[in-house]
Coordinates of C-alpha atoms and ligand atoms in Angstrom, one line a residue:
M1 CA 117.2 117.5 24.2
V2 CA 114.7 114.9 23.1
R3 CA 113.0 113.5 26.3
K4 CA 112.6 109.7 26.5
V5 CA 109.2 110.0 28.2
V6 CA 106.8 112.9 28.5
I7 CA 103.7 112.4 30.6
I8 CA 100.7 114.8 30.2
G9 CA 98.4 114.9 33.2
S10 CA 98.8 114.1 36.8
G11 CA 96.1 112.0 38.3
P12 CA 96.8 108.5 39.6
A13 CA 97.5 107.3 36.0
G14 CA 100.1 110.0 35.3
Y15 CA 101.7 109.7 38.8
T16 CA 102.0 105.9 38.5
A17 CA 103.4 106.2 34.9
A18 CA 106.0 108.7 36.3
L19 CA 106.9 106.4 39.2
Y20 CA 107.6 103.4 37.0
T21 CA 109.5 105.4 34.3
A22 CA 111.5 107.3 36.9
R23 CA 112.5 104.0 38.6
A24 CA 113.5 102.7 35.1
N25 CA 115.9 105.6 34.8
L26 CA 114.0 107.1 31.9
N27 CA 114.0 110.6 33.5
P28 CA 110.3 111.3 32.8
L29 CA 109.0 114.9 32.4
M30 CA 105.5 115.4 33.6
I31 CA 103.4 118.4 32.5
D32 CA 100.8 118.4 35.3
G33 CA 98.0 120.6 34.0
G34 CA 98.2 122.4 37.3
V35 CA 97.5 126.0 36.3
G36 CA 95.0 127.7 34.1
R37 CA 92.2 125.5 35.6
G38 CA 90.2 125.7 32.4
Q39 CA 86.6 124.4 32.4
E40 CA 87.7 121.2 30.8
L41 CA 90.9 120.4 32.7
L42 CA 91.1 120.0 36.4
G43 CA 94.2 121.2 38.2
A44 CA 97.1 119.0 39.1
G45 CA 96.0 115.7 40.7
G46 CA 92.8 115.4 38.7
Q47 CA 89.4 114.4 40.0
L48 CA 90.7 113.1 43.3
M49 CA 91.6 116.7 44.3
I50 CA 87.8 117.4 44.6
T51 CA 87.1 114.2 46.5
T52 CA 87.2 113.9 50.3
E53 CA 87.4 110.4 51.9
V54 CA 88.9 107.6 49.6
E55 CA 88.3 104.2 51.2
N56 CA 88.7 102.0 48.2
Y57 CA 92.4 102.6 47.4
P58 CA 94.2 99.7 48.8
G59 CA 96.9 100.2 51.4
F60 CA 95.1 102.7 53.6
E61 CA 93.3 100.8 56.3
H62 CA 91.4 103.8 57.5
G63 CA 91.0 105.5 54.1
I64 CA 92.8 108.7 53.0
Q65 CA 91.6 112.1 51.7
G66 CA 91.8 112.4 47.9
P67 CA 94.1 115.5 47.9
E68 CA 96.4 113.8 50.5
L69 CA 96.6 110.6 48.3
M70 CA 97.6 112.8 45.3
A71 CA 100.1 114.8 47.4
Q72 CA 101.7 111.5 48.5
M73 CA 101.9 110.2 44.9
R74 CA 103.5 113.5 43.8
K75 CA 106.1 113.4 46.6
Q76 CA 106.9 109.8 45.7
I77 CA 107.6 110.6 42.0
Q78 CA 109.7 113.6 42.9
R79 CA 111.8 111.4 45.2
F80 CA 112.7 109.4 42.1
G81 CA 113.6 112.5 40.2
T82 CA 110.6 113.2 38.0
E83 CA 110.7 116.7 36.6
I84 CA 107.3 118.4 36.8
I85 CA 106.2 121.4 34.7
E86 CA 103.2 123.0 36.5
D87 CA 101.4 124.1 33.4
L88 CA 99.0 123.1 30.7
V89 CA 100.0 121.6 27.4
T90 CA 98.7 124.0 24.7
K91 CA 99.4 122.0 21.5
V92 CA 100.8 118.6 20.4
D93 CA 102.1 117.3 17.1
L94 CA 102.0 113.5 17.0
S95 CA 102.4 113.2 13.2
Q96 CA 106.0 112.1 13.5
R97 CA 108.6 111.1 16.0
P98 CA 110.0 112.7 18.1
F99 CA 106.5 113.9 19.1
K100 CA 106.2 117.6 19.8
V101 CA 104.5 119.0 22.9
W102 CA 104.1 122.7 23.4
V103 CA 103.6 124.5 26.7
N104 CA 102.7 128.0 25.5
D105 CA 105.8 129.0 23.3
D106 CA 108.1 126.2 24.7
M107 CA 108.4 123.1 22.6
I108 CA 109.4 119.8 24.1
E109 CA 110.3 116.8 22.0
A110 CA 109.5 113.3 23.2
R111 CA 110.3 109.8 22.0
T112 CA 107.3 108.4 23.9
L113 CA 104.3 110.1 25.2
I114 CA 101.9 109.0 28.0
I115 CA 98.6 110.8 28.0
S116 CA 96.8 110.8 31.3
T117 CA 94.7 113.9 31.1
G118 CA 91.6 112.3 32.6
A119 CA 88.0 113.1 32.2
S120 CA 85.9 115.7 33.9
A121 CA 82.5 114.8 35.4
K122 CA 79.8 117.1 34.1
W123 CA 78.0 119.1 36.7
I124 CA 74.6 120.8 36.6
G125 CA 76.1 124.2 37.4
L126 CA 74.6 124.8 40.8
P127 CA 76.9 126.8 43.3
E128 CA 76.3 124.1 45.9
E129 CA 78.2 121.6 43.7
N130 CA 81.5 123.5 44.4
P131 CA 83.9 121.7 46.8
V132 CA 83.2 122.1 50.5
W133 CA 86.2 124.4 50.9
E134 CA 84.7 126.8 48.3
G135 CA 81.4 126.9 50.3
G136 CA 79.7 124.2 48.4
L137 CA 78.8 120.6 49.2
G138 CA 81.0 118.8 46.6
G139 CA 82.7 115.9 48.4
A140 CA 80.4 116.2 51.4
G141 CA 77.0 115.1 50.2
I142 CA 77.2 115.9 46.5
S143 CA 79.2 113.5 44.4
A144 CA 79.7 112.5 40.8
C145 CA 80.8 108.9 41.6
A146 CA 78.4 106.5 43.3
T147 CA 81.1 103.7 43.4
C148 CA 83.4 106.0 45.3
D149 CA 80.9 107.6 47.7
G150 CA 77.8 105.4 47.9
F151 CA 79.2 103.7 51.0
F152 CA 78.8 106.9 53.0
F153 CA 75.0 106.8 52.5
R154 CA 74.2 103.6 54.2
G155 CA 70.7 103.7 55.6
K156 CA 70.0 107.1 54.0
E157 CA 67.9 108.4 51.2
V158 CA 69.6 109.8 48.1
A159 CA 68.8 111.3 44.8
I160 CA 70.6 110.9 41.5
V161 CA 70.3 113.3 38.5
G162 CA 70.5 111.9 34.9
G163 CA 68.7 109.6 32.5
G164 CA 71.5 107.7 30.8
D165 CA 73.2 104.3 31.5
T166 CA 75.5 105.8 34.1
A167 CA 72.6 107.2 36.1
M168 CA 70.8 103.8 35.9
E169 CA 73.9 101.9 36.8
E170 CA 74.7 104.2 39.7
A171 CA 71.1 104.2 40.9
I172 CA 71.1 100.4 41.1
Y173 CA 74.5 100.5 42.8
L174 CA 73.3 103.0 45.4
T175 CA 70.5 100.7 46.4
N176 CA 73.2 98.5 48.0
H177 CA 73.6 101.3 50.6
A178 CA 70.7 103.7 50.5
T179 CA 67.2 102.9 51.7
K180 CA 65.7 104.9 48.8
V181 CA 67.1 106.3 45.5
T182 CA 65.2 108.9 43.6
V183 CA 66.2 109.4 40.0
I184 CA 65.6 112.9 38.9
H185 CA 65.4 113.3 35.1
R186 CA 64.8 116.4 33.1
R187 CA 62.6 114.6 30.5
D188 CA 59.9 111.9 30.6
T189 CA 61.9 109.3 28.7
L190 CA 65.3 107.8 29.6
R191 CA 68.3 107.9 27.4
A192 CA 69.6 104.7 29.0
S193 CA 69.6 101.3 27.2
K194 CA 66.3 99.3 27.5
I195 CA 67.9 96.7 29.7
M196 CA 69.2 99.2 32.2
Q197 CA 65.9 101.1 32.2
E198 CA 64.0 97.9 33.0
R199 CA 66.4 97.0 35.8
A200 CA 66.2 100.4 37.4
M201 CA 62.4 100.7 36.9
K202 CA 61.6 97.4 38.5
H203 CA 63.8 98.0 41.5
P204 CA 61.8 98.4 44.7
K205 CA 64.1 101.0 46.1
I206 CA 64.2 103.2 43.1
E207 CA 61.7 105.9 42.3
F208 CA 61.6 108.3 39.3
L209 CA 60.8 112.0 39.1
W210 CA 60.2 112.9 35.5
N211 CA 60.5 116.3 33.8
T212 CA 62.2 117.6 36.9
V213 CA 65.4 119.6 37.6
V214 CA 67.2 120.4 40.8
E215 CA 67.2 124.1 41.5
K216 CA 68.8 124.3 44.9
V217 CA 70.5 122.0 47.4
H218 CA 70.1 122.8 51.1
D219 CA 72.1 123.4 53.2
P220 CA 75.7 124.4 52.5
A221 CA 75.8 126.4 55.7
A222 CA 75.1 123.2 57.7
K223 CA 77.8 121.5 55.5
R224 CA 75.4 118.6 54.6
V225 CA 72.7 117.8 52.1
E226 CA 69.3 118.0 53.8
K227 CA 66.8 118.6 51.0
L228 CA 66.5 119.6 47.3
T229 CA 64.3 122.3 45.8
L230 CA 63.0 120.8 42.5
R231 CA 61.1 122.3 39.6
N232 CA 58.9 120.5 37.2
V233 CA 59.9 121.8 33.8
V234 CA 56.4 121.2 32.3
T235 CA 54.2 122.7 35.0
N236 CA 56.9 125.0 36.5
E237 CA 55.8 123.9 39.9
Q238 CA 58.4 123.8 42.7
S239 CA 58.6 121.0 45.2
E240 CA 61.0 119.8 47.9
L241 CA 62.6 116.4 48.4
A242 CA 64.3 115.4 51.6
V243 CA 67.5 113.5 50.9
Q244 CA 70.9 113.2 52.5
G245 CA 72.9 112.8 49.4
L246 CA 72.9 113.9 45.8
F247 CA 74.6 112.1 43.0
I248 CA 75.2 113.8 39.6
A249 CA 75.4 111.3 36.7
I250 CA 75.0 113.4 33.6
G251 CA 78.1 112.2 31.8
H252 CA 81.8 112.8 31.7
K253 CA 83.9 114.6 29.2
P254 CA 87.3 113.2 28.5
N255 CA 90.0 115.8 28.3
T256 CA 91.1 115.1 24.7
D257 CA 90.6 118.3 22.8
L258 CA 94.3 118.5 22.3
F259 CA 94.4 115.2 20.5
A260 CA 91.4 115.5 18.2
G261 CA 92.4 114.7 14.6
Q262 CA 95.8 113.2 15.8
L263 CA 94.7 110.1 17.7
E264 CA 91.8 107.8 17.2
L265 CA 89.0 108.8 19.6
D266 CA 85.6 107.1 20.1
E267 CA 82.3 108.7 19.5
N268 CA 82.3 110.2 23.0
G269 CA 85.8 111.6 22.6
Y270 CA 87.7 109.0 24.7
I271 CA 91.1 107.9 23.3
V272 CA 90.8 104.4 21.7
T273 CA 93.4 102.0 23.1
H274 CA 94.5 98.6 21.9
H275 CA 96.3 96.0 24.0
D276 CA 95.3 98.0 27.1
V277 CA 97.1 101.3 26.6
R278 CA 98.4 101.6 23.1
T279 CA 96.9 104.4 21.0
S280 CA 96.7 104.7 17.3
A281 CA 100.1 106.5 17.2
Y282 CA 103.1 104.2 17.8
G283 CA 104.9 105.3 20.9
V284 CA 101.9 107.2 22.4
Y285 CA 100.2 105.5 25.3
A286 CA 97.0 106.6 27.1
A287 CA 96.2 105.7 30.7
G288 CA 93.4 106.4 33.2
D289 CA 90.0 108.0 32.6
V290 CA 91.1 109.6 29.3
Q291 CA 90.7 106.1 27.8
D292 CA 88.4 104.4 30.3
H293 CA 84.8 105.3 30.5
E294 CA 83.9 102.0 32.2
Y295 CA 85.8 101.6 35.5
R296 CA 86.9 105.2 36.3
Q297 CA 88.6 104.3 39.5
A298 CA 91.8 105.6 41.0
I299 CA 93.2 102.1 41.3
S300 CA 92.3 101.1 37.7
A301 CA 93.8 104.4 36.5
A302 CA 97.0 103.7 38.5
G303 CA 97.1 100.2 37.0
S304 CA 96.9 101.5 33.5
G305 CA 99.6 104.1 34.2
C306 CA 101.9 101.3 35.2
M307 CA 101.1 99.5 32.0
A308 CA 101.7 102.6 29.9
A309 CA 105.1 103.0 31.6
I310 CA 106.1 99.4 30.9
Q311 CA 105.0 99.7 27.3
A312 CA 107.0 103.0 26.9
E313 CA 110.0 101.3 28.4
R314 CA 109.7 98.4 26.0
F315 CA 109.2 100.8 23.1
L316 CA 112.4 102.6 24.0
E317 CA 114.4 99.4 24.3
T318 CA 113.4 98.2 20.9
E319 CA 113.1 101.5 19.1
G320 CA 116.6 101.2 17.6
E321 CA 115.7 97.9 15.9
E322 CA 112.4 99.2 14.8
M323 CA 114.0 102.5 13.5
A324 CA 116.4 100.5 11.4
N325 CA 113.5 98.9 9.6
T326 CA 110.7 101.4 9.4
C327 CA 111.5 104.8 10.9
E328 CA 113.1 107.7 9.1
W329 CA 115.1 109.0 12.0
Ligands
LIG1 P1 74.7 110.1 28.6 O1 74.3 108.9 27.9 O2 75.2 111.3 27.8 O3 73.5 110.5 29.5 C1 73.5 111.7 30.2 C2 72.2 111.9 30.9 O4 72.3 113.1 31.7 C3 71.0 112.1 29.9 O5 69.9 111.5 30.3 C4 70.8 113.7 29.9 O6 69.5 114.1 29.7 C5 71.2 114.0 31.3 N1 71.8 115.4 31.3 C6 72.8 115.9 30.6 N2 73.0 117.2 31.0 C7 72.1 117.4 32.0 C8 71.9 118.6 32.8 N3 72.6 119.7 32.7 N4 70.9 118.5 33.7 C9 70.2 117.4 33.9 N5 70.4 116.3 33.1 C10 71.3 116.3 32.2 O7 75.9 109.8 29.6 P2 76.2 108.5 30.5 O8 75.0 107.9 31.1 O9 77.4 108.8 31.3 O10 76.8 107.5 29.4 C11 77.9 107.8 28.5 C12 78.1 106.6 27.6 O11 78.6 105.5 28.3 C13 76.9 106.1 26.9 O12 77.2 105.7 25.6 C14 76.4 105.0 27.7 O13 75.7 104.0 27.0 C15 77.8 104.4 28.1 N6 77.6 103.7 29.4 C16 77.3 102.3 29.3 C17 77.2 101.6 30.5 C18 76.8 100.2 30.4 O14 76.6 99.7 29.3 N7 76.8 99.5 31.5 C19 77.3 102.2 31.7 C20 77.6 103.6 31.8 C21 77.7 104.3 30.6 P3 68.8 113.9 28.2 O15 68.5 112.5 28.1 O16 67.6 114.8 28.4 O17 69.8 114.4 27.2

């Protein structure tokens, strides 16, 4: 059977695409990426599964835990009959329609494909970055998203690691909440654009620590960030910095290895989309962080999942006409 819609990935973008296509009677099949937890791909639910409080997703007056929000979305799409395969896609062939998607040895054919495989924040690699329930401080003092979590650091001092545009942008954003923001950068020059550098450097609440790396975050046992052990990479000297929050802003990696050579990707590996969600392959749509390195919010991902679903539906409605003119099958 050729599926009308196959959705790869299960964050807010994928769940919303499933919701809309299921309610349009397109019987979507989702492959949720939920097992195998490779280094690149998060489990089902995406990055919100490693977040705690989400206060900026509309509709929840008192906020909601990230995993709970994803569980609700999953139940909602299942209520409308979305089929879910709990596995990773291992290979795709987008060279002709129907598109082919493999989950290990099983091949699935799809008339339209919605890609919502997300992006993964890069981490330094400290054990303290693990989620709180794995004994770390991820989601409870260590975060890779200032827009999401800056609010929790009102009146506190925080540090941010990185020297690119994201680190500068997030450092400036954090000054809306924190009393002091220390940028910790491993070199003595920034990678960020000149304008962002200047903005951050002249900000009275932002200080820079150069040639410095974080070696340890204290104190997972207390379940909160209290201070950092730092090392100057030039002198090898260690020091300590008292902060209540640590933000990691060393970049994201879009989960697009599967699509390299088959879809147009930008220089950082994000899927290039035109007219919001259309990819370089007709009938293949991309939604959420896999095509968005700018907003990276649950709500913007959900919005683009809705757009992808509507585009897929329109494609399927007009495919017959288009096939008569241009398509071989
Ligand atoms: P990025 O440009 O790759 O910068 C990553 C930064 O993290 C670099 O300074 C890098 O240090 C540092 N870093 C990497 N690995 C590290 C590690 N293990 N430990 C410590 N530091 C580490 O990433 P980005 O800032 O997320 O930006 C990605 C792209 O989006 C860029 O093209 C950027 O211009 C764009 N962007 C634009 C805007 C804007 O225009 N408003 C905002 C955000 C992002 P080194 O410098 O030593 O390599």
